CSV table of C-alpha atoms in Angstrom, one decimal:
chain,number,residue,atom,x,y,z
A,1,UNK,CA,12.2,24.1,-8.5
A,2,UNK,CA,11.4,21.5,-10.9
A,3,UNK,CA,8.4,21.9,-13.9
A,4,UNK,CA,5.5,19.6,-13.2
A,5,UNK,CA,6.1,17.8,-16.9
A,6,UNK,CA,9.9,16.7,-16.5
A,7,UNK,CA,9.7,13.0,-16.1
A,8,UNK,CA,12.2,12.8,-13.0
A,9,UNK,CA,8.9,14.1,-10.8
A,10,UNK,CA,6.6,11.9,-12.4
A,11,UNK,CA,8.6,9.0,-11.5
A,12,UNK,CA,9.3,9.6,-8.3
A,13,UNK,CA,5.4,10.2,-8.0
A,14,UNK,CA,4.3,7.1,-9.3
A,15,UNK,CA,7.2,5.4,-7.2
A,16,UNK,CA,6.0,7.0,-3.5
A,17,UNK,CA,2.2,5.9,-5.3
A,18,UNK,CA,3.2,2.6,-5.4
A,19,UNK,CA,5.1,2.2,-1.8
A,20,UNK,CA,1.6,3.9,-0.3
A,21,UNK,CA,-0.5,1.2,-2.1
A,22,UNK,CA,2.0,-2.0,-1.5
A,23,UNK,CA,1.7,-0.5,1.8
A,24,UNK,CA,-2.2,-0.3,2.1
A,25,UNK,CA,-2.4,-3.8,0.5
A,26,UNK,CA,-0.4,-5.9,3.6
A,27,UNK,CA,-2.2,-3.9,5.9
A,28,UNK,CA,-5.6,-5.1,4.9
A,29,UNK,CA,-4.1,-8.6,4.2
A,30,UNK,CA,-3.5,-8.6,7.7
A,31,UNK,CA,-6.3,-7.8,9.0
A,32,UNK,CA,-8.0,-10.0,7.5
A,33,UNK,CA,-5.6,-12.7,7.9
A,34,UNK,CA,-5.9,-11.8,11.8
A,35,UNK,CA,-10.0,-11.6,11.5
A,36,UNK,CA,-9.7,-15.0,9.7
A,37,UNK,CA,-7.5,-16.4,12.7
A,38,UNK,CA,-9.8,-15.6,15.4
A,39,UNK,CA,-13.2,-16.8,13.9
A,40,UNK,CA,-11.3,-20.4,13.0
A,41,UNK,CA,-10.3,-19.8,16.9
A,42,UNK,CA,-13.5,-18.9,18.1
A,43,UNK,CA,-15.3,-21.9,15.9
């Protein structure tokens, strides 16, 4: 079990942090790339 200061735990927190945001981030790009799309379609 490893203590909740040692910086090996905080690292890999702030690393799984950052894939869930980078993650987050081209999902919404997406969509709104896709949303974008269509209306230009639709015009």
């Amino acid at each position: 079990m490893e203590e909740i200061g040692s910086p090996d735990r905080g690292r890999r927190d702030l690393k799984s942090t950052m894939d869930v945001s980078a993650r987050v981030l081209l999902w919404s790009g997406a969509m709104v790339g896709v949303f974008t799309m269509r209306r230009c379609v639709m015009a």
